[in-house]
XYZ file of C-alpha atoms in Angstrom:
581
model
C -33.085 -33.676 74.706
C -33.350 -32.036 71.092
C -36.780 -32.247 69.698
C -36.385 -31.149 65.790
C -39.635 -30.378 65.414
C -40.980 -27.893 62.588
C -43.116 -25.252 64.617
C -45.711 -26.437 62.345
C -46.596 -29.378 64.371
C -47.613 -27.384 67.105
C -49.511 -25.445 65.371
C -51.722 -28.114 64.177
C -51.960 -29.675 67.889
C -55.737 -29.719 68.703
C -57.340 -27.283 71.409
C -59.209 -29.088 74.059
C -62.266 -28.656 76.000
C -62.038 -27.264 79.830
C -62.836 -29.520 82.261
C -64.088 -27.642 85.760
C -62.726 -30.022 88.776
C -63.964 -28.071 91.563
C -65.925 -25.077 90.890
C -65.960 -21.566 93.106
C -69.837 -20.744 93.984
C -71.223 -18.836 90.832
C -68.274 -19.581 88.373
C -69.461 -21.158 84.961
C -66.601 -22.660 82.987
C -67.100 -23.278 79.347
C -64.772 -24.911 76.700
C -63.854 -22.394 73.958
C -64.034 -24.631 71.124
C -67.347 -26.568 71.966
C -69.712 -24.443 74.360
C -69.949 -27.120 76.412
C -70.300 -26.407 80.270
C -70.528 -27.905 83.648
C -72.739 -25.824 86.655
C -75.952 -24.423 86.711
C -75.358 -20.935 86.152
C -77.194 -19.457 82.755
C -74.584 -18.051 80.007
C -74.756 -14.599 79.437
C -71.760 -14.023 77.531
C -70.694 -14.406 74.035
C -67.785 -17.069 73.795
C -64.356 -15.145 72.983
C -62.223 -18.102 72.417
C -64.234 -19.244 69.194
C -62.590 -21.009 66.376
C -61.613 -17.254 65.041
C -59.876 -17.002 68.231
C -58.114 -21.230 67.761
C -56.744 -20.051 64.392
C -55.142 -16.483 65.583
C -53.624 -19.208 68.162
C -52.268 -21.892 65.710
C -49.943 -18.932 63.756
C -49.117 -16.946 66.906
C -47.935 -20.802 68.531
C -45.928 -21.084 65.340
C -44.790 -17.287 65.000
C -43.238 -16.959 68.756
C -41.948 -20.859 68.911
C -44.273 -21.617 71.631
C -45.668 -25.238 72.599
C -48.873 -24.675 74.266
C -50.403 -22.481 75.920
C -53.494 -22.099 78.312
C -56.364 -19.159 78.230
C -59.147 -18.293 80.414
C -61.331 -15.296 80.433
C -63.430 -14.163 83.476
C -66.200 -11.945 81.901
C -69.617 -11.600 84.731
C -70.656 -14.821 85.432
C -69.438 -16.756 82.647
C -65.401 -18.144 82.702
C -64.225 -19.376 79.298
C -61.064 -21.841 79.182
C -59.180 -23.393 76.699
C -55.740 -25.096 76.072
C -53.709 -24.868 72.832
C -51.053 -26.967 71.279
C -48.634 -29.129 73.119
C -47.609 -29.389 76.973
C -45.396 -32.198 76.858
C -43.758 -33.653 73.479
C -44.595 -35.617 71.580
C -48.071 -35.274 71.830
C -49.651 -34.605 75.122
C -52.292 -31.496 74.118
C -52.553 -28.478 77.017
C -55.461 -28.461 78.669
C -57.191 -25.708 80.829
C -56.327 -28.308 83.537
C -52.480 -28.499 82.500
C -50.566 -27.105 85.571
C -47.718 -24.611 84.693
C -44.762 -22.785 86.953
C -46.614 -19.062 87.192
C -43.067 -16.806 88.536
C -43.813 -13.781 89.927
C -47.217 -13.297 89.844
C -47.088 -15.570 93.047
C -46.352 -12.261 94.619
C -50.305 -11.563 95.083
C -50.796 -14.567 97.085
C -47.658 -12.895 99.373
C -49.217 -9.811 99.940
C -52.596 -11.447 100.268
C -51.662 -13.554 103.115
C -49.869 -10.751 104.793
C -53.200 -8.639 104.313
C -54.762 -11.770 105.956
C -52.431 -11.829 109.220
C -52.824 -7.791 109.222
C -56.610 -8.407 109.558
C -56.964 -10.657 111.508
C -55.149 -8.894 114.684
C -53.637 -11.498 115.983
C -50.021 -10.982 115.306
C -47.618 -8.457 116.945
C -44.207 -7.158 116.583
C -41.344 -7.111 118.429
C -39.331 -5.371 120.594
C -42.559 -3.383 121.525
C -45.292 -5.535 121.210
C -47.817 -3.413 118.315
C -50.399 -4.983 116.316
C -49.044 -5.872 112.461
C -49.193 -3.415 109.997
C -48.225 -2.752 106.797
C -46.229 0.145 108.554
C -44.357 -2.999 110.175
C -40.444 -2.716 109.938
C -39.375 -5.846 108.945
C -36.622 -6.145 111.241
C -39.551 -5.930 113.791
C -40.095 -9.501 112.558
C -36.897 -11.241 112.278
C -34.657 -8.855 114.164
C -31.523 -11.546 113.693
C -31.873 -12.414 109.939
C -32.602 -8.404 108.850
C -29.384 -6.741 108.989
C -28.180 -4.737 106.141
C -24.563 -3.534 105.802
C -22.976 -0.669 107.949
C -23.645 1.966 105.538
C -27.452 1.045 105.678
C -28.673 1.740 109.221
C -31.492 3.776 108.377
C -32.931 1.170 105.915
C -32.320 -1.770 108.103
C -34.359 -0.406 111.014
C -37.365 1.214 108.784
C -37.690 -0.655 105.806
C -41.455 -2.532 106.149
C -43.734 -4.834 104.855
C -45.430 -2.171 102.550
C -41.627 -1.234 101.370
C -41.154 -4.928 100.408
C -44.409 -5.703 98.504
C -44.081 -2.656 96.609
C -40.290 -2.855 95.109
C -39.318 0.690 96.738
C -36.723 -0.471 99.670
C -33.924 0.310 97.370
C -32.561 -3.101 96.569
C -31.849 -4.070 92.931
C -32.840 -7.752 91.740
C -29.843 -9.443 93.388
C -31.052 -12.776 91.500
C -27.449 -13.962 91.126
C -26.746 -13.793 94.463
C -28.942 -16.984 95.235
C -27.497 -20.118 96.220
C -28.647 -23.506 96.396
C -26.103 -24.161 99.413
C -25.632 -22.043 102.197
C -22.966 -22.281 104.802
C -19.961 -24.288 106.345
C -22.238 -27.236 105.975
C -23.306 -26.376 102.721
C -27.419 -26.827 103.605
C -30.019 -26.281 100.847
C -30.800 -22.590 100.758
C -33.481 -21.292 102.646
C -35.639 -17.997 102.715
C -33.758 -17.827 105.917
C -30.170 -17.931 104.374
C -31.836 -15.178 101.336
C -32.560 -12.600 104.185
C -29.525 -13.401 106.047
C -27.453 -12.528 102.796
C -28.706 -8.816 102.931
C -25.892 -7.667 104.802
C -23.795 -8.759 102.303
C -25.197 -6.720 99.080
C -25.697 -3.185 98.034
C -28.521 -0.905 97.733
C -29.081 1.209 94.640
C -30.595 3.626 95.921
C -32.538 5.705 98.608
C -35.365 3.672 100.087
C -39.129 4.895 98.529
C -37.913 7.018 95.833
C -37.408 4.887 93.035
C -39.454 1.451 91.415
C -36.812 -1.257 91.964
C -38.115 -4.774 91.106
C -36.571 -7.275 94.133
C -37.373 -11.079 94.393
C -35.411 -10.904 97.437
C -37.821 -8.706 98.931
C -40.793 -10.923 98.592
C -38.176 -14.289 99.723
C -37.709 -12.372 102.959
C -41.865 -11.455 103.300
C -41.910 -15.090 103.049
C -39.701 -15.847 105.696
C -41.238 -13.373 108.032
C -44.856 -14.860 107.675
C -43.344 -17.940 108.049
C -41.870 -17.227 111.677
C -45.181 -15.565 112.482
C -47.348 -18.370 111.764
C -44.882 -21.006 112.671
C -45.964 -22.778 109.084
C -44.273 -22.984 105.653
C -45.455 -20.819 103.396
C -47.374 -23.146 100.950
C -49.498 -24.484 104.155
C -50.333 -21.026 104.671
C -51.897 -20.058 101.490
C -54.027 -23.609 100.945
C -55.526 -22.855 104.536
C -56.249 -19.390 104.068
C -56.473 -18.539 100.255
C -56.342 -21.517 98.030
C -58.731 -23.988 99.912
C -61.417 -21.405 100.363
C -61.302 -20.552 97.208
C -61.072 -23.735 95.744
C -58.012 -23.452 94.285
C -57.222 -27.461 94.851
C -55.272 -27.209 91.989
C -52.418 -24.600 93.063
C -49.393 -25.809 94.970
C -46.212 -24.053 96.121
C -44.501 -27.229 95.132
C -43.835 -28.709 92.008
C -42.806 -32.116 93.954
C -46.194 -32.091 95.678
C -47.866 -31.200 92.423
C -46.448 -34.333 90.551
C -46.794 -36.675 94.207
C -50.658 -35.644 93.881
C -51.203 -36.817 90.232
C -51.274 -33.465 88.963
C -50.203 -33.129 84.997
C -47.312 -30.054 85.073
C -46.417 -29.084 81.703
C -42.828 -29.730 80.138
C -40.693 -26.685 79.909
C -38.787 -26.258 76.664
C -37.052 -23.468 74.968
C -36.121 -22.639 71.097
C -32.941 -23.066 69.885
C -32.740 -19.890 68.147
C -28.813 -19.956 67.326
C -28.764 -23.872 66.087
C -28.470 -24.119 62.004
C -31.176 -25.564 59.257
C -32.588 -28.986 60.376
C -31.211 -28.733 63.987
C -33.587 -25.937 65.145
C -35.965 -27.217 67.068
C -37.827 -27.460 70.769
C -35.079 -28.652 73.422
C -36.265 -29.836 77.075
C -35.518 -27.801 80.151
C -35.505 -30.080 83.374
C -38.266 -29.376 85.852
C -36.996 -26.956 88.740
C -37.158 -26.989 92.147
C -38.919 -23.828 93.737
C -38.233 -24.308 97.508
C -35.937 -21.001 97.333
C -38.550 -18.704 95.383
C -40.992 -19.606 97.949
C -43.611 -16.343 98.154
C -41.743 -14.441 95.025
C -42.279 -17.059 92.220
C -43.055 -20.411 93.639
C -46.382 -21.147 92.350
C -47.524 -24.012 89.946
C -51.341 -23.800 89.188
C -53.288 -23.577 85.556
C -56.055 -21.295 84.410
C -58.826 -22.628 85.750
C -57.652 -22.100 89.360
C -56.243 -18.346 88.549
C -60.172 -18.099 87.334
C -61.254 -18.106 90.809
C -58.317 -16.051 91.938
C -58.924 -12.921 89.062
C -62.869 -13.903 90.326
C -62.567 -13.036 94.210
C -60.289 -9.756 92.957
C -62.837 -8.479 90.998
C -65.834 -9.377 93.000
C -64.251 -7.277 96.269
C -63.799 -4.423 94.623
C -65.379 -1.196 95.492
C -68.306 -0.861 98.862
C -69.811 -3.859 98.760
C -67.331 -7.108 99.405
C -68.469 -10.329 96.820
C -65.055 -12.065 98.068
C -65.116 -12.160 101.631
C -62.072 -14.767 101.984
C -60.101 -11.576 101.442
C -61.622 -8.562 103.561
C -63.008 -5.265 102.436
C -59.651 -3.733 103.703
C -56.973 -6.434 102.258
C -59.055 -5.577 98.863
C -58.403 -1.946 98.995
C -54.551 -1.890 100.427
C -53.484 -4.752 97.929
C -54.980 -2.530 95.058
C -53.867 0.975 96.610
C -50.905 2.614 94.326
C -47.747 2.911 96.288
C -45.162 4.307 93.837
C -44.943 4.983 89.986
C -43.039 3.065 88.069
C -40.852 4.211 85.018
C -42.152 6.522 81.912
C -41.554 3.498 79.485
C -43.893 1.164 81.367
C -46.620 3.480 79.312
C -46.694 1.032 76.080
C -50.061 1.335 75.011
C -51.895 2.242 78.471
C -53.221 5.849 78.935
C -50.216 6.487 81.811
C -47.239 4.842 83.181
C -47.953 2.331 85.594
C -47.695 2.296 89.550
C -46.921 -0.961 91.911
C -49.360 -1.422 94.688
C -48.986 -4.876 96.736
C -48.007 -7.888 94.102
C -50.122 -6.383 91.566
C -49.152 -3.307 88.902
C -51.443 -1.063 88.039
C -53.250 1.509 85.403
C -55.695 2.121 83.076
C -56.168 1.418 79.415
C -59.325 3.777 77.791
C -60.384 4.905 80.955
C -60.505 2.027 82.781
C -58.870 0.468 85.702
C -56.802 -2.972 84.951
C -54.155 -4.840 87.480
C -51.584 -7.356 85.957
C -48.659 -9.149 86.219
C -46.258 -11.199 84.497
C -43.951 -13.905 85.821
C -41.512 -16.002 84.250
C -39.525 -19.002 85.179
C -36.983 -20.955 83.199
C -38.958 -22.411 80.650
C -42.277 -21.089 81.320
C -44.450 -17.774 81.399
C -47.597 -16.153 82.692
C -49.183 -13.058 82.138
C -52.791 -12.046 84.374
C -54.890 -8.937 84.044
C -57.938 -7.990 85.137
C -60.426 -5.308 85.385
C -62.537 -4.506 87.942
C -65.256 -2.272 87.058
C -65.593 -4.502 83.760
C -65.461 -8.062 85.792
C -63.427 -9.412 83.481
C -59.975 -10.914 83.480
C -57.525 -12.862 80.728
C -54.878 -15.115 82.183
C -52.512 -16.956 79.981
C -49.984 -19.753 80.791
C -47.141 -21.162 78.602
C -44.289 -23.496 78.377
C -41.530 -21.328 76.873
C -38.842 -18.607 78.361
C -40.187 -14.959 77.310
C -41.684 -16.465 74.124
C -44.673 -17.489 76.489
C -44.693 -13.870 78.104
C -44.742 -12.255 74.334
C -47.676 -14.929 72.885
C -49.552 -14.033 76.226
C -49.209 -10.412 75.873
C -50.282 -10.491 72.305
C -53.416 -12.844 72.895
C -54.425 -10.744 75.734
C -54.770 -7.803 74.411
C -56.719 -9.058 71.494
C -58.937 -10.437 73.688
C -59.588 -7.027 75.855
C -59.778 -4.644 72.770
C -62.718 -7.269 71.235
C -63.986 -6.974 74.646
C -64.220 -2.936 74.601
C -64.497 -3.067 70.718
C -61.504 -1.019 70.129
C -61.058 -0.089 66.140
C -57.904 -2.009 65.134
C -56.184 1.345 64.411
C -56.393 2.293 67.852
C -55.048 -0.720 69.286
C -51.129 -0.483 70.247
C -48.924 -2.959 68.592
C -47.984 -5.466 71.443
C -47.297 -7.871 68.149
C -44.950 -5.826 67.347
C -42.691 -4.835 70.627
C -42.386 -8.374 71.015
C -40.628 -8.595 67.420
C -38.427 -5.846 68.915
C -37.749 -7.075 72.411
C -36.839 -10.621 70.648
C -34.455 -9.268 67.956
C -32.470 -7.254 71.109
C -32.033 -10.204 73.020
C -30.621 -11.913 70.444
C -28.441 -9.266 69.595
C -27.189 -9.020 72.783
C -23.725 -11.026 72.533
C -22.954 -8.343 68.938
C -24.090 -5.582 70.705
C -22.731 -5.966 74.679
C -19.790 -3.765 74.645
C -21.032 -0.886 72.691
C -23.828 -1.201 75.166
C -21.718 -1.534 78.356
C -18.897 0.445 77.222
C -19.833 3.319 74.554
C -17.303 5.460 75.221
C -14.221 3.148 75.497
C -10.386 3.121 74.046
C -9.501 2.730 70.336
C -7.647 0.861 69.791
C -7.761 -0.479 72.768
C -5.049 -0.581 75.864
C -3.690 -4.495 75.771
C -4.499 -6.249 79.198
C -1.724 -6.294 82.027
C -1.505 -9.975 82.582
C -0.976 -13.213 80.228
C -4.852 -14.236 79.575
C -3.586 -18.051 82.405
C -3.539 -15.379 84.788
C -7.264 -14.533 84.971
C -8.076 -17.757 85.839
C -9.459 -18.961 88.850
C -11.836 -19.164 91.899
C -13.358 -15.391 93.315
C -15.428 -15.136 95.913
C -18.042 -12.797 97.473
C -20.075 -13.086 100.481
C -23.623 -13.641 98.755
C -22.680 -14.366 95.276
C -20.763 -16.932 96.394
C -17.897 -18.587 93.493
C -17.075 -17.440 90.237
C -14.740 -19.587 88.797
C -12.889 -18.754 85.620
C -11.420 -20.853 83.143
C -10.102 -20.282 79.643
C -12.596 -20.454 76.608
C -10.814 -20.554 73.493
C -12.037 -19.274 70.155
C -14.434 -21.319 68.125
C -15.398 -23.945 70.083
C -18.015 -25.400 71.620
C -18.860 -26.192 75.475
C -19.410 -29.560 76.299
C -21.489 -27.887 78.937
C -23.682 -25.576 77.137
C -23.762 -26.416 73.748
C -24.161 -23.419 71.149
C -22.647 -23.267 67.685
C -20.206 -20.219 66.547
C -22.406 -16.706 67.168
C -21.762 -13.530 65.785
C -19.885 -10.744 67.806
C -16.395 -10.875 69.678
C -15.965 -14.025 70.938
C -15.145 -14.318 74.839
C -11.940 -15.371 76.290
C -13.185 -16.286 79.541
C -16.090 -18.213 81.483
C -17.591 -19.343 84.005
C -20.144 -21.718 84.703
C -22.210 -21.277 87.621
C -24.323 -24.349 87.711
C -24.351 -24.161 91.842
C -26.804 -21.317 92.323
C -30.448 -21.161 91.865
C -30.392 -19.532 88.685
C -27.625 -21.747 86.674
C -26.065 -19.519 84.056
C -22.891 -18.988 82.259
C -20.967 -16.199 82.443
C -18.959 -14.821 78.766
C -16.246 -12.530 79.337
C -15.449 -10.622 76.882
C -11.881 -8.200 76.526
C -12.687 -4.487 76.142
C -9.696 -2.438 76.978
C -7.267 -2.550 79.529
C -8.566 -4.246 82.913
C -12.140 -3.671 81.362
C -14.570 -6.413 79.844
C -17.899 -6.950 79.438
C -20.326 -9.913 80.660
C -22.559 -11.559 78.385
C -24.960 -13.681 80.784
C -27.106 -16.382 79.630
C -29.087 -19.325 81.174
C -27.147 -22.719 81.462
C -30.588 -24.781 80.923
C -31.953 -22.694 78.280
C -28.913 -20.917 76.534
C -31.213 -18.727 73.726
C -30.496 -15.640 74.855
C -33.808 -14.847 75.394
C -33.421 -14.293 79.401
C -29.612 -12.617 78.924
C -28.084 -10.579 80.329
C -25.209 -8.205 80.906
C -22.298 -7.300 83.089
C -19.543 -4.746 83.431
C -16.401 -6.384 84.876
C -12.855 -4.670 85.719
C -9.925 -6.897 87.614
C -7.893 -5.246 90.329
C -3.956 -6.249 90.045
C -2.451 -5.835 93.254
C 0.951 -4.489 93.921
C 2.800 -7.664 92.991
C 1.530 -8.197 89.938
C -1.196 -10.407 90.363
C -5.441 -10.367 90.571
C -6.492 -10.185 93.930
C -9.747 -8.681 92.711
C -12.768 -9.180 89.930
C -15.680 -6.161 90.279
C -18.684 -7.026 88.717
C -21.485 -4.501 88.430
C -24.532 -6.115 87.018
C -26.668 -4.674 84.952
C -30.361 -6.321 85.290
C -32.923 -3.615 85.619
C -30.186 -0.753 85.495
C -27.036 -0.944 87.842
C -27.318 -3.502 90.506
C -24.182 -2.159 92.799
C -20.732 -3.236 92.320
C -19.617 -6.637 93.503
C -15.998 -7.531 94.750
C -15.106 -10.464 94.416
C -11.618 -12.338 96.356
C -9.380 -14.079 94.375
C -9.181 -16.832 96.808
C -7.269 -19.595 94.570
């Protein structure tokens, strides 16, 4: 559904007044635009979301194309929440109590309920029964569904908990590898069937030498603390982490979110490459997130992550103001465990390291955690810092738009906070600009990118274009089928006008795995193309991606191969896939 809607009439979309349903001993919550507060507790703090604050939000809604989006500050005492502009069209307003899809920073509730079963000393491994650790190999814990391929004995008998929370086992992203059906019988996927797929993929490098961002990782964490507390996942984190908290907002199910009356926000995305009058907000169906389970499964709002960024910040250093979490999860969730890459520096005083779920460094001397996460249509952003007790989160209904708004309003919010001269504060405003123009150059710019040193002119292909066609197969990537896309024309299936750039001469449409894209291939030279990759649901560009692709032609003169090496996060291995039809 097309919503031509000027990204003025967001902007003007009132901000509304937090309501506190359940409130965490000692947390205040205040509306940003009124003062007005439920609780006890005396105000000590100056309101940052003041009607300075609501107009800097109406243009930066209407700058990044975003519908709404929800802010809370933890600062002391004192927890300050508002909602801006739209969560579902045509006029529902967000709310601090609007519930959005939160991605990947789910991971902290992973490792915090693995810190939990670590502390509590009730759970063993196996063969040789030893208390759980973080030193835990994780084929310890489901010795049948961890086996890596032949190549990768050393990994698949020491890789551990620690080595999954912390993105160093090796493993590249592997998104595209996830299926919604699994086997003969075609079941709906399972974290099972994700860590059962492992000896199917590559590694791209040594284990605990390089930063490698995995959601598989954290899908197979999930599946071990299911088997070791014989519950699913979401059960596990109300009874442990949520419900103490009071967190009775949270869910690790967007079905059980909407079944409990709970208002989730409508995900929509920008239709960046639509002409004049037909630009405009389009609607992104809700998604299931049974598969992402303990990577990116959460739905919550602000208010809740309040109480969350609250207990973080109250157990660190001696004395423990948190206890649902113990002294000892506090420190090992926050302890650095590897660096991650020079250009993670932006405008921090150092790169930043990964510790358990959280990332970590410091920003004029002080300490600060974060993380981002990102869905389809919807994205998150959390920081906090602990020797300043105070915290931003930000929630929004838009593909990296939401990510980009929330970086920008959170860091206007900390530098008022430290009082940091405007000339000292790095541009996030403006890397956003820049990350947003390259993603929608990406289509123009793919096989210069993928292939800077290629033939010219280049060498013609060795087959008729009819036979590239058809169905490939891989072990855990399942089907890519190929069909012919001709010049000019639009897909019934993914609608998008003529772009700029060589147009493809292939596709495929893989609307069967768990992240639905489309696949673009594009002719560079020889057996050689390159892959543009977009969304199938929200087709902006905005989450593309690319792929290097080469078919094999076998001594008779026909495909019997198609090697894909994708390119997410640097190299992600080489895939082969069958011809099989």
């Amino acid at each position: 559904m097309r919503l031509a809607l000027r990204p003025s009439a967001v902007a003007l979309a009132l901000s509304t007044a937090a309501l506190a349903l359940q409130q965490q001993p000692g947390q205040e919550v205040m509306s940003g635009s009124n003062g007005g507060r439920k609780g006890e507790a005396s105000i000590t703090g100056q309101n940052p979301l003041d009607d300075g604050f609501a107009a800097f939000m109406r243009d930066a809604l209407e700058r990044w194309r975003v519908p709404g989006l929800a802010v809370a500050v933890v600062d002391g005492e004192d927890t300050w929440a508002e909602g801006y502009g739209i969560s579902s069209f045509p006029s529902t307003p967000v709310t601090p109590s609007t519930l959005f899809y939160t991605g990947s920073t789910t991971k902290a509730f992973t490792a915090a309920i693995v810190s939990l079963l670590i502390a509590s000393g009730n759970f063993s491994s196996t063969p040789l029964p030893s208390p759980l650790s973080w030193q835990t190999p994780l084929s310890h814990l489901i010795r049948e569904d961890f086996a890596l391929g032949p190549e990768y004995d050393w990994p698949a008998l020491h890789l551990t908990l620690e080595d999954a929370l912390s993105h160093r086992t090796g493993f590249p992203r592997h998104d595209k590898a996830l299926a919604r059906r699994y086997g003969p019988d075609a079941h709906a996927g399972t974290v099972r069937d994700v860590a059962r797929s492992l000896r199917f993929l590559p590694m791209a490098g040594e284990p605990r030498v390089r930063w490698r961002y995995c959601n598989v990782m954290f899908m197979v964490v999930s599946h071990a603390v299911q088997t070791l507390t014989g519950a699913w996942l979401g059960a596990a984190l109300r009874e442990r982490i949520w419900a103490p908290l009071g967190m009775n907002d949270t869910f690790l199910s967007v079905e059980q979110a909407i079944e409990e009356g709970r208002e989730v926000a409508g995900g929509y995305y920008w239709d960046y490459l639509a002409e004049g009058d037909g630009r405009g907000f389009v609607e992104v169906p809700k998604a299931s997130l049974e598969l992402a389970s303990g990577a990116g499964g959460v739905v919550s709002n602000v208010l809740d992550y309040a109480r969350w960024v609250r207990c973080l910040v109250r157990g660190d250093g001696d004395e423990n103001g948190c206890p649902v979490l113990p002294a000892e999860a506090h420190r090992e969730l926050k302890a650095a465990r590897i660096v991650l890459p020079p250009e993670s520096r932006r405008g921090y005083d150092a790169p930043l390291a990964y510790a358990l779920g959280w990332e970590v460094g410091t920003y004029k001397g002080h300490r600060f955690f974060t993380h981002s996460g990102g869905m389809e249509a919807y994205g998150a952003e959390v920081y906090f810092f602990p020797d300043l007790e105070y915290g931003v989160i930000t929630f929004g209904n838009t593909p990296s738009t939401s990510n980009l708004l929330g970086l920008e309003a959170t860091w206007k919010l900390i530098n008022d906070k430290l009082g940091v001269p405007e000339e000292e504060r790095f541009d996030w405003r403006g890397l956003g600009e820049e990350t947003l123009d390259s993603k929608l150059k990406l289509p123009e710019t793919a096989v210069e990118d993928l292939y800077p040193e290629r033939a010219d002119p280049p060498l013609p292909r060795a087959l008729p274009l009819e036979d590239y066609v058809g169905v490939y197969s891989h072990p855990a990537y399942q089907i890519v089928t190929l069909q012919l896309t001709e010049e000019n024309t639009t897909s019934a299936t993914n609608s998008r006008p003529k772009r700029a750039g060589k147009r493809g001469e292939l596709k495929a449409i893989r609307d069967d795995m768990e992240w639905q894209m489309t696949f673009e291939f594009i002719h560079v030279s020889g057996e050689l193309w390159a892959v543009v990759i977009d969304m199938l649901n929200t087709p902006n560009m905005l989450n593309g991606q690319l792929a290097r692709a080469e078919f094999v032609v076998g001594v008779k003169g026909t495909v019997d191969k198609l090697k894909m090496e994708f390119m997410e996060d640097g190299s992600e291995g080489v895939i082969a896939f069958d011809k099989v039809a």
